Amino acid sequence: SILRQRHGVGEGREPDFTILTQQKFRDIQFAIYGVLTLLMIGVAGISLLVGGIGIMNIMLVSVTERTREIGIRMAIGARENDIRTQFLVEAVVLALIGGVLGIGFGALTIAGLAAAFSMPMKMSGTALTRAFDRWHVQRDRHSLIYVWSDRFVAIDQQFVRR
């Protein structure tokens, strides 16, 4: 070939040049996108874990500060399930508000990056739909939220009895 002749590379020897096709560039680009996607999934997972721990701590403080209110409610006939349901609803509402704010912040960030870099970017409606489609609160004995709320109610009963 002409390149081998101009570079002085004989047949059977390793060339000192590379030839990249558009397909090769495309394969490299998709490999980079795959790595970036995995990185973003990891960041999102850590964010969810931190958010869950934050909600748990907020609810613990909320239960601790409202021990007197819980005691009064139990004294006038509220059942443990009523109190547990109240705190579970508060936790779910808090998580939903945080999720909606996160989606809004993400949409604004994507719009800002798209404008700054003049690149077409959009938030995937499919990903949002899947996230909300599979989101639910399990109220069985194996749910972490249920177990913690059950423990908080038991702790509050100890304070009420004193």
Coordinates of C-alpha atoms in Angstrom, one line a residue, residues 32-137:
I32 CA -17.5 6.1 26.3
Y33 CA -21.3 6.6 26.6
G34 CA -21.6 3.2 28.2
V35 CA -19.0 4.0 30.8
L36 CA -20.6 7.4 31.5
T37 CA -24.0 5.8 31.9
L38 CA -22.7 3.4 34.5
L39 CA -21.0 6.2 36.3
M40 CA -24.2 8.2 36.4
I41 CA -26.1 5.1 37.6
G42 CA -23.6 4.8 40.5
V43 CA -23.9 8.5 41.4
A44 CA -27.7 8.2 41.3
G45 CA -27.6 5.1 43.6
I46 CA -25.4 6.9 46.1
S47 CA -27.7 9.9 46.0
L48 CA -30.7 7.7 46.7
L49 CA -29.0 6.0 49.6
V50 CA -28.0 9.4 51.1
G51 CA -31.5 10.7 50.6
G52 CA -33.0 7.7 52.3
I53 CA -30.7 8.1 55.3
G54 CA -31.6 11.8 55.4
I55 CA -35.3 11.0 55.4
M56 CA -34.8 8.4 58.1
N57 CA -33.0 10.9 60.3
I58 CA -35.6 13.6 59.7
M59 CA -38.4 11.2 60.7
L60 CA -36.5 10.0 63.8
V61 CA -36.1 13.6 64.9
S62 CA -39.8 14.2 64.1
V63 CA -40.9 11.3 66.2
T64 CA -38.6 12.2 69.1
E65 CA -39.8 15.8 69.1
R66 CA -43.5 14.9 69.0
T67 CA -43.5 12.3 71.8
R68 CA -45.9 14.4 73.8
E69 CA -48.3 14.6 70.8
I70 CA -48.1 10.9 70.2
G71 CA -48.8 10.3 73.9
I72 CA -51.9 12.5 73.8
R73 CA -53.2 10.8 70.6
M74 CA -52.7 7.4 72.2
A75 CA -54.4 8.5 75.4
I76 CA -57.5 9.6 73.5
G77 CA -57.7 6.3 71.6
A78 CA -55.3 6.4 68.6
R79 CA -54.0 3.0 67.7
E80 CA -50.4 2.2 66.9
N81 CA -51.3 1.7 63.3
D82 CA -52.8 5.2 63.1
I83 CA -49.6 6.8 64.4
R84 CA -47.5 4.6 62.1
T85 CA -49.6 5.5 59.1
Q86 CA -49.2 9.2 59.9
F87 CA -45.4 9.0 60.0
L88 CA -45.2 6.8 56.9
V89 CA -47.4 9.3 54.9
E90 CA -45.1 12.1 56.1
A91 CA -42.0 10.2 55.0
V92 CA -43.6 9.4 51.6
V93 CA -44.6 13.0 51.0
L94 CA -41.1 14.2 52.0
A95 CA -39.6 11.7 49.5
L96 CA -42.0 12.7 46.7
I97 CA -41.2 16.4 47.3
G98 CA -37.5 15.7 47.1
G99 CA -38.0 13.6 44.0
V100 CA -40.0 16.3 42.2
L101 CA -37.4 18.9 43.2
G102 CA -34.6 16.6 41.9
I103 CA -36.4 16.1 38.6
G104 CA -36.9 19.8 38.2
F105 CA -33.2 20.6 39.0
G106 CA -32.2 17.9 36.6
A107 CA -34.4 19.3 33.8
L108 CA -33.0 22.8 34.4
T109 CA -29.4 21.4 34.4
I110 CA -30.0 19.6 31.1
A111 CA -31.5 22.7 29.5
G112 CA -28.6 24.8 30.7
L113 CA -26.0 22.4 29.4
A114 CA -27.8 22.0 26.1
A115 CA -27.8 25.8 25.7
A116 CA -24.2 26.2 26.9
F117 CA -22.7 23.5 24.6
S118 CA -25.2 23.9 21.7
M119 CA -25.9 20.2 21.9
P120 CA -29.3 18.5 21.7
M121 CA -30.0 17.1 25.1
K122 CA -33.3 16.0 26.7
M123 CA -34.5 14.2 29.8
S124 CA -35.6 10.7 29.1
G125 CA -39.4 10.4 29.6
T126 CA -39.0 6.6 29.5
A127 CA -36.6 6.7 32.5
L128 CA -38.9 8.9 34.5
T129 CA -41.9 6.7 33.7
R130 CA -40.1 3.6 34.8
A131 CA -39.0 5.2 38.0
F132 CA -42.5 6.2 39.0
D133 CA -44.1 3.1 37.6
R134 CA -42.0 0.8 39.9
W135 CA -42.1 3.2 42.9
H136 CA -44.3 2.0 45.7
V137 CA -44.4 1.7 49.5

